């Protein structure tokens, strides 16, 4: 059995590894010329942590995981207004939780691929023919691939979805006019001043998180409401001390509208969409990487029973039937979570600030920890 996977991100590599271990021949096509080095911190917990364990990649991810002592809330002047030990957040999910940079997560998945999995960088699908029995794909470099299944694990702007579904304008749905800016930058002084702690700042229509990465680098994430991409840097700098220091470290940022993808159906012939290509929950949902891993594990499980090409379609249908409700539930949570980011009203802002001020009260720390789980470093 032969699988073609479009996209060498979290979902695509996780699926490729599991299918190969089940005896499939797998070819992965990635349009980027090399593994992407840009990205942001993401949390793995719940379904994602369980899936990493099931897929046999947990140890490789753990070796690359980041560790922080505390989550601190600061104001525009840089004063600490609340704090939560990171251990309290991990305790809220019984320790089955870790934080890792996206490029490091992808590296761990690539390292875990069995021999024989072919990952082709710098190429993309130009045309696809799916006759319900076989899939034929012509690549941008002129190579022709044939497979029993084609998986579009190529993100929110999925090439596979555009080629075969043709409804891209309706598939991507922005959330609450939110803009995300994420980056990894070099700033030894800021990294030292953070001292192993994550700093977060919430203002009206703005939210910023900065985390140290070793001795010289920092990871930044800003969520801005109603701000065009061209004004993002100024908006972050205008938040105060932390914002001004943060923008100095910005390099090669990821900038995009916070959005979800909704597609029906996920399956057409021998082609299936996976991860953000069909069910992106958005950056503010905090479960994107976890759902990518868990969705890949579920799809591979359904295809594991395919011993003949005629079995593939049944496996794809079972995957959508069972996994779609999980994704739709997390998408609904993501839409609700949008109100907690870059608060739109003064009432929402003051409610968040009051919760942080209350961390000095016994028992409230655990409440904030549960609310912050996955918020310190969103997936």
Short mmCIF file of C-alpha atoms in Angstrom, two decimals:
data_model
loop_
_atom_site.label_atom_id
_atom_site.label_comp_id
_atom_site.label_asym_id
_atom_site.label_seq_id
_atom_site.Cartn_x
_atom_site.Cartn_y
_atom_site.Cartn_z
CA UNK A 1 0.00 0.00 0.00
CA UNK A 2 1.31 3.42 -1.02
CA UNK A 3 0.49 6.78 0.57
CA UNK A 4 1.29 10.26 -0.73
CA UNK A 5 1.32 12.89 2.02
CA UNK A 6 1.29 16.59 1.14
CA UNK A 7 2.89 18.57 3.96
CA UNK A 8 5.89 17.85 6.20
CA UNK A 9 4.46 19.53 9.27
CA UNK A 10 3.24 18.00 12.52
CA UNK A 11 0.26 16.07 11.11
CA UNK A 12 2.00 14.95 7.92
CA UNK A 13 5.17 13.61 9.55
CA UNK A 14 3.26 11.98 12.42
CA UNK A 15 1.05 10.14 9.93
CA UNK A 16 3.97 9.18 7.67
CA UNK A 17 5.86 7.61 10.57
CA UNK A 18 2.92 5.56 11.78
CA UNK A 19 1.91 4.37 8.29
CA UNK A 20 5.49 3.32 7.52
CA UNK A 21 5.67 1.32 10.74
CA UNK A 22 2.44 -0.38 9.64
CA UNK A 23 4.09 -1.48 6.40
CA UNK A 24 2.99 1.28 4.03
CA UNK A 25 5.26 2.90 1.46
CA UNK A 26 5.11 6.63 2.17
CA UNK A 27 6.23 9.67 0.20
CA UNK A 28 5.97 13.14 1.75
CA UNK A 29 5.93 16.25 -0.45
CA UNK A 30 6.73 19.63 1.15
CA UNK A 31 6.77 22.89 -0.80
CA UNK A 32 9.27 24.58 1.56
CA UNK A 33 12.88 24.09 0.42
CA UNK A 34 13.94 22.80 3.84
CA UNK A 35 12.46 22.20 7.30
CA UNK A 36 11.01 25.42 8.62
CA UNK A 37 13.00 27.08 11.42
CA UNK A 38 10.37 29.68 12.32
CA UNK A 39 7.57 28.92 14.75
CA UNK A 40 6.33 29.39 18.26
CA UNK A 41 6.01 27.54 21.52
CA UNK A 42 3.18 25.05 21.79
CA UNK A 43 1.82 22.86 24.55
CA UNK A 44 1.14 19.15 24.19
CA UNK A 45 -1.34 17.71 26.65
CA UNK A 46 -4.52 15.67 26.67
CA UNK A 47 -5.11 14.02 23.30
CA UNK A 48 -1.78 15.25 21.96
CA UNK A 49 0.31 13.86 24.79
CA UNK A 50 -1.49 10.52 24.56
CA UNK A 51 -0.99 10.44 20.78
CA UNK A 52 2.73 11.22 21.05
CA UNK A 53 3.04 8.27 23.42
CA UNK A 54 1.01 6.02 21.12
CA UNK A 55 3.03 7.05 18.06
CA UNK A 56 6.30 6.30 19.83
CA UNK A 57 7.64 9.85 19.52
CA UNK A 58 7.17 11.10 23.09
CA UNK A 59 10.79 10.52 24.13
CA UNK A 60 12.11 12.40 21.09
CA UNK A 61 9.82 15.35 21.89
CA UNK A 62 10.71 15.33 25.57
CA UNK A 63 14.40 15.69 24.71
CA UNK A 64 13.57 18.96 22.99
CA UNK A 65 11.02 20.30 25.46
CA UNK A 66 11.41 23.68 27.13
CA UNK A 67 11.13 24.18 30.88
CA UNK A 68 9.94 27.32 32.65
CA UNK A 69 9.65 28.10 36.34
CA UNK A 70 6.76 30.52 36.39
CA UNK A 71 4.15 32.41 34.41
CA UNK A 72 4.11 36.09 35.35
CA UNK A 73 1.57 38.76 34.47
CA UNK A 74 3.10 42.20 34.00
CA UNK A 75 1.69 45.66 33.30
CA UNK A 76 2.74 48.31 30.80
CA UNK A 77 5.42 49.57 33.20
CA UNK A 78 6.90 46.08 33.55
CA UNK A 79 5.65 45.57 37.12
CA UNK A 80 4.65 42.04 38.14
CA UNK A 81 0.91 41.86 38.83
CA UNK A 82 0.45 38.11 39.31
CA UNK A 83 2.33 34.85 39.12
CA UNK A 84 1.61 31.15 38.77
CA UNK A 85 4.21 28.37 39.12
CA UNK A 86 4.42 26.41 35.88
CA UNK A 87 4.35 23.26 37.99
CA UNK A 88 0.81 24.17 39.05
CA UNK A 89 -0.27 24.23 35.41
CA UNK A 90 1.33 20.83 34.81
CA UNK A 91 -0.33 19.53 37.95
CA UNK A 92 -3.72 20.49 36.54
CA UNK A 93 -3.20 17.83 33.86
CA UNK A 94 -1.38 15.35 36.13
CA UNK A 95 2.05 16.03 34.66
CA UNK A 96 1.13 14.76 31.18
CA UNK A 97 2.04 18.04 29.56
CA UNK A 98 5.08 19.58 27.94
CA UNK A 99 6.06 22.66 25.98
CA UNK A 100 8.10 22.57 22.79
CA UNK A 101 8.95 24.87 19.89
CA UNK A 102 7.16 23.98 16.68
CA UNK A 103 10.38 23.51 14.68
CA UNK A 104 11.71 21.27 17.44
CA UNK A 105 8.51 19.23 17.42
CA UNK A 106 8.78 18.79 13.65
CA UNK A 107 12.44 17.82 14.05
CA UNK A 108 11.51 15.17 16.62
CA UNK A 109 8.91 13.70 14.26
CA UNK A 110 11.35 13.71 11.33
CA UNK A 111 14.02 12.03 13.46
CA UNK A 112 11.55 9.30 14.37
CA UNK A 113 10.63 8.42 10.78
CA UNK A 114 11.45 4.83 9.83
CA UNK A 115 13.99 4.27 7.10
CA UNK A 116 12.41 4.28 3.68
CA UNK A 117 10.06 7.23 4.21
CA UNK A 118 10.90 9.68 1.44
CA UNK A 119 10.52 13.37 2.30
CA UNK A 120 10.82 15.59 -0.75
CA UNK A 121 11.39 19.29 -0.01
CA UNK A 122 11.00 22.12 -2.50
CA UNK A 123 8.17 20.53 -4.48
CA UNK A 124 4.40 20.79 -4.48
CA UNK A 125 1.45 19.13 -6.16
CA UNK A 126 0.57 20.75 -9.48
CA UNK A 127 -2.25 18.46 -10.61
CA UNK A 128 -4.06 15.54 -9.01
CA UNK A 129 -6.19 12.85 -10.62
CA UNK A 130 -8.28 10.73 -8.24
CA UNK A 131 -10.45 8.15 -9.99
CA UNK A 132 -11.66 6.48 -6.79
CA UNK A 133 -9.27 3.57 -7.25
CA UNK A 134 -5.86 5.24 -7.47
CA UNK A 135 -4.44 8.75 -7.05
CA UNK A 136 -1.97 10.22 -9.51
CA UNK A 137 -0.13 13.43 -8.65
CA UNK A 138 2.13 15.51 -10.86
CA UNK A 139 4.73 17.49 -8.89
CA UNK A 140 6.17 20.91 -9.67
CA UNK A 141 9.55 19.30 -10.42
CA UNK A 142 7.98 17.09 -13.08
CA UNK A 143 7.87 13.84 -11.10
CA UNK A 144 4.72 11.73 -11.21
CA UNK A 145 3.56 9.87 -8.10
CA UNK A 146 0.89 7.20 -7.80
CA UNK A 147 -0.69 5.99 -4.58
CA UNK A 148 -3.59 4.26 -2.91
CA UNK A 149 -4.33 7.35 -0.85
CA UNK A 150 -3.45 11.06 -0.92
CA UNK A 151 -3.41 12.95 2.37
CA UNK A 152 -3.62 16.74 2.42
CA UNK A 153 -1.78 17.62 5.63
CA UNK A 154 -0.62 20.91 4.19
CA UNK A 155 -2.05 23.46 6.58
CA UNK A 156 -4.66 26.16 6.58
CA UNK A 157 -3.81 27.15 2.99
CA UNK A 158 -3.91 23.52 1.82
CA UNK A 159 -2.87 22.96 -1.80
CA UNK A 160 -4.71 19.64 -1.87
CA UNK A 161 -7.92 21.31 -0.72
CA UNK A 162 -7.67 23.98 -3.41
CA UNK A 163 -6.97 21.42 -6.14
CA UNK A 164 -9.72 18.94 -5.29
CA UNK A 165 -12.33 20.77 -3.21
CA UNK A 166 -12.22 24.12 -4.97
CA UNK A 167 -13.94 26.01 -2.15
CA UNK A 168 -11.02 27.79 -0.53
CA UNK A 169 -12.86 31.07 -0.06
CA UNK A 170 -15.42 29.34 2.15
CA UNK A 171 -13.03 27.03 4.03
CA UNK A 172 -11.01 29.60 5.97
CA UNK A 173 -12.97 31.58 8.55
CA UNK A 174 -11.26 34.39 10.51
CA UNK A 175 -12.06 34.66 14.22
CA UNK A 176 -12.96 37.95 15.90
CA UNK A 177 -10.63 40.08 13.75
CA UNK A 178 -7.60 38.73 15.61
CA UNK A 179 -4.07 38.90 14.19
CA UNK A 180 -1.32 36.57 15.44
CA UNK A 181 2.37 37.48 15.37
CA UNK A 182 4.86 34.81 16.47
CA UNK A 183 8.63 34.83 16.30
CA UNK A 184 11.92 33.50 17.64
CA UNK A 185 14.55 36.17 18.14
CA UNK A 186 17.93 36.75 19.71
CA UNK A 187 18.11 38.98 22.78
CA UNK A 188 20.54 37.73 25.49
CA UNK A 189 19.65 40.53 27.90
CA UNK A 190 15.90 39.94 27.70
CA UNK A 191 16.43 36.18 28.03
CA UNK A 192 18.54 36.78 31.16
CA UNK A 193 16.03 39.22 32.65
CA UNK A 194 13.19 36.73 32.19
CA UNK A 195 15.21 34.28 34.28
CA UNK A 196 13.45 31.10 33.18
CA UNK A 197 10.00 32.68 33.48
CA UNK A 198 7.31 33.40 30.91
CA UNK A 199 5.96 36.96 30.91
CA UNK A 200 2.45 37.76 29.75
CA UNK A 201 0.76 41.13 29.36
CA UNK A 202 -2.89 41.79 28.56
CA UNK A 203 -4.21 45.16 27.44
CA UNK A 204 -7.38 46.26 25.68
CA UNK A 205 -7.24 44.59 22.27
CA UNK A 206 -3.69 43.30 22.86
CA UNK A 207 -2.00 40.28 24.42
CA UNK A 208 1.71 39.46 24.53
CA UNK A 209 3.71 36.46 25.77
CA UNK A 210 7.51 36.32 25.88
CA UNK A 211 9.51 33.25 26.94
CA UNK A 212 13.29 32.71 27.19
CA UNK A 213 14.96 30.05 25.05
CA UNK A 214 18.28 29.15 26.59
CA UNK A 215 20.74 31.95 27.29
CA UNK A 216 20.38 34.07 24.16
CA UNK A 217 16.99 33.68 22.47
CA UNK A 218 13.36 34.47 23.21
CA UNK A 219 10.06 33.29 21.77
CA UNK A 220 7.33 35.85 21.30
CA UNK A 221 3.62 35.64 20.59
CA UNK A 222 1.27 38.58 20.23
CA UNK A 223 -2.46 38.47 19.58
CA UNK A 224 -3.86 41.79 18.36
CA UNK A 225 -7.50 42.73 17.80
CA UNK A 226 -8.43 44.90 14.83
CA UNK A 227 -4.83 45.60 13.80
CA UNK A 228 -3.63 45.27 10.18
CA UNK A 229 -0.44 43.29 9.64
CA UNK A 230 1.43 46.41 8.52
CA UNK A 231 0.87 47.99 11.96
CA UNK A 232 1.59 44.92 14.10
CA UNK A 233 5.11 45.90 15.18
CA UNK A 234 3.99 49.37 16.28
CA UNK A 235 1.01 47.90 18.14
CA UNK A 236 3.28 45.54 20.10
CA UNK A 237 5.79 48.30 20.88
CA UNK A 238 2.95 50.49 22.10
CA UNK A 239 2.09 48.05 24.89
CA UNK A 240 4.85 49.41 27.14
CA UNK A 241 8.15 48.14 28.52
CA UNK A 242 7.76 44.48 27.55
CA UNK A 243 6.41 45.35 24.13
CA UNK A 244 9.24 47.74 23.32
CA UNK A 245 11.84 45.18 24.36
CA UNK A 246 10.05 42.38 22.52
CA UNK A 247 9.99 44.05 19.10
CA UNK A 248 13.78 44.42 19.14
CA UNK A 249 14.08 40.64 18.98
CA UNK A 250 11.57 40.06 16.16
CA UNK A 251 13.00 38.29 13.15
CA UNK A 252 11.23 36.32 10.39
CA UNK A 253 7.87 36.54 12.18
CA UNK A 254 4.83 34.43 11.43
CA UNK A 255 2.00 36.92 10.83
CA UNK A 256 -1.52 35.86 9.97
CA UNK A 257 -5.15 36.27 10.86
CA UNK A 258 -6.41 33.92 13.55
CA UNK A 259 -8.73 31.58 11.67
CA UNK A 260 -10.34 28.17 11.57
CA UNK A 261 -10.93 25.86 8.63
CA UNK A 262 -14.25 24.15 8.03
CA UNK A 263 -14.61 21.71 5.15
CA UNK A 264 -17.29 19.15 4.29
CA UNK A 265 -16.65 16.42 3.50
CA UNK A 266 -13.04 15.67 4.47
CA UNK A 267 -12.90 12.73 2.05
CA UNK A 268 -13.18 12.69 -1.74
CA UNK A 269 -12.38 9.44 -3.50
CA UNK A 270 -8.97 8.31 -2.29
CA UNK A 271 -8.06 11.76 -0.92
CA UNK A 272 -8.46 12.91 2.68
CA UNK A 273 -7.67 16.16 4.47
CA UNK A 274 -5.94 16.13 7.84
CA UNK A 275 -5.13 18.68 10.54
CA UNK A 276 -5.42 22.39 9.75
CA UNK A 277 -6.24 21.60 6.11
CA UNK A 278 -9.78 20.63 7.14
CA UNK A 279 -10.27 21.29 10.85
CA UNK A 280 -7.93 24.02 12.05
CA UNK A 281 -8.97 25.13 15.53
CA UNK A 282 -6.91 28.37 15.44
CA UNK A 283 -3.90 29.42 17.43
CA UNK A 284 -6.01 30.68 20.35
CA UNK A 285 -7.63 27.27 20.91
CA UNK A 286 -4.43 25.83 22.38
CA UNK A 287 -4.91 22.36 20.90
CA UNK A 288 -3.66 22.65 17.32
CA UNK A 289 -0.52 20.53 17.67
CA UNK A 290 -2.28 18.07 19.95
CA UNK A 291 -5.11 17.57 17.46
CA UNK A 292 -2.61 17.24 14.60
CA UNK A 293 -0.85 14.37 16.39
CA UNK A 294 -4.05 12.74 17.61
CA UNK A 295 -5.75 13.07 14.22
CA UNK A 296 -2.75 11.49 12.50
CA UNK A 297 -2.83 8.61 14.96
CA UNK A 298 -6.57 8.10 14.39
CA UNK A 299 -6.27 8.17 10.60
CA UNK A 300 -3.34 5.73 10.66
CA UNK A 301 -5.31 3.42 12.92
CA UNK A 302 -8.19 3.32 10.44
CA UNK A 303 -5.83 2.71 7.52
CA UNK A 304 -3.92 0.01 9.40
CA UNK A 305 -6.71 -2.42 8.52
CA UNK A 306 -6.40 -1.71 4.78
CA UNK A 307 -4.82 -4.80 3.30
CA UNK A 308 -6.32 -4.20 -0.13
CA UNK A 309 -6.98 -0.96 -2.04
CA UNK A 310 -10.72 -1.51 -1.67
CA UNK A 311 -10.35 -1.19 2.11
CA UNK A 312 -8.92 2.33 1.97
CA UNK A 313 -12.17 4.21 1.35
CA UNK A 314 -13.87 2.48 4.27
CA UNK A 315 -10.98 3.55 6.53
CA UNK A 316 -11.16 7.15 5.34
CA UNK A 317 -14.91 7.31 5.92
CA UNK A 318 -14.53 5.84 9.41
CA UNK A 319 -11.86 8.42 10.21
CA UNK A 320 -14.10 11.34 9.29
CA UNK A 321 -17.13 9.87 11.02
CA UNK A 322 -15.30 9.37 14.33
CA UNK A 323 -12.83 12.26 14.33
CA UNK A 324 -14.96 15.12 12.98
CA UNK A 325 -17.03 15.45 16.21
CA UNK A 326 -13.80 15.78 18.24
CA UNK A 327 -12.48 18.52 15.98
CA UNK A 328 -15.79 20.40 15.90
CA UNK A 329 -15.93 20.34 19.70
CA UNK A 330 -12.43 21.87 19.93
CA UNK A 331 -13.28 24.44 17.27
CA UNK A 332 -16.25 25.58 19.35
CA UNK A 333 -13.97 25.91 22.37
CA UNK A 334 -11.52 27.90 20.28
CA UNK A 335 -14.21 30.38 19.26
CA UNK A 336 -15.19 30.82 22.90
CA UNK A 337 -11.54 31.24 23.89
CA UNK A 338 -11.15 34.17 21.51
CA UNK A 339 -12.76 36.42 24.13
CA UNK A 340 -9.91 35.64 26.53
CA UNK A 341 -7.31 36.95 24.07
CA UNK A 342 -6.83 40.64 23.45
CA UNK A 343 -10.01 41.52 25.41
CA UNK A 344 -12.47 43.51 23.35
CA UNK A 345 -14.10 45.40 26.24
CA UNK A 346 -12.95 47.09 29.42
CA UNK A 347 -15.09 44.66 31.42
CA UNK A 348 -13.27 41.64 29.91
CA UNK A 349 -9.89 43.29 30.55
CA UNK A 350 -10.64 44.09 34.19
CA UNK A 351 -11.96 40.55 34.78
CA UNK A 352 -8.62 39.12 33.63
CA UNK A 353 -6.62 41.56 35.70
CA UNK A 354 -8.72 40.80 38.78
CA UNK A 355 -8.04 37.09 38.37
CA UNK A 356 -4.30 37.69 38.21
CA UNK A 357 -4.38 39.97 41.27
CA UNK A 358 -6.15 37.20 43.13
CA UNK A 359 -3.26 34.75 42.71
CA UNK A 360 -1.99 35.85 46.10
CA UNK A 361 -5.13 34.36 47.68
CA UNK A 362 -4.77 30.69 48.76
CA UNK A 363 -6.54 28.34 46.37
CA UNK A 364 -6.84 30.82 43.52
CA UNK A 365 -3.48 29.83 42.03
CA UNK A 366 -4.89 26.45 41.00
CA UNK A 367 -7.86 28.15 39.36
CA UNK A 368 -5.58 30.41 37.34
CA UNK A 369 -3.36 27.43 36.53
CA UNK A 370 -6.28 25.56 35.04
CA UNK A 371 -7.26 28.63 33.03
CA UNK A 372 -3.66 29.13 31.87
CA UNK A 373 -3.07 25.53 30.88
CA UNK A 374 -2.30 25.80 27.16
CA UNK A 375 -2.47 29.60 27.35
CA UNK A 376 1.15 30.12 28.36
CA UNK A 377 2.26 28.82 24.98
CA UNK A 378 -0.59 28.17 22.63
CA UNK A 379 -0.47 25.47 20.00
#
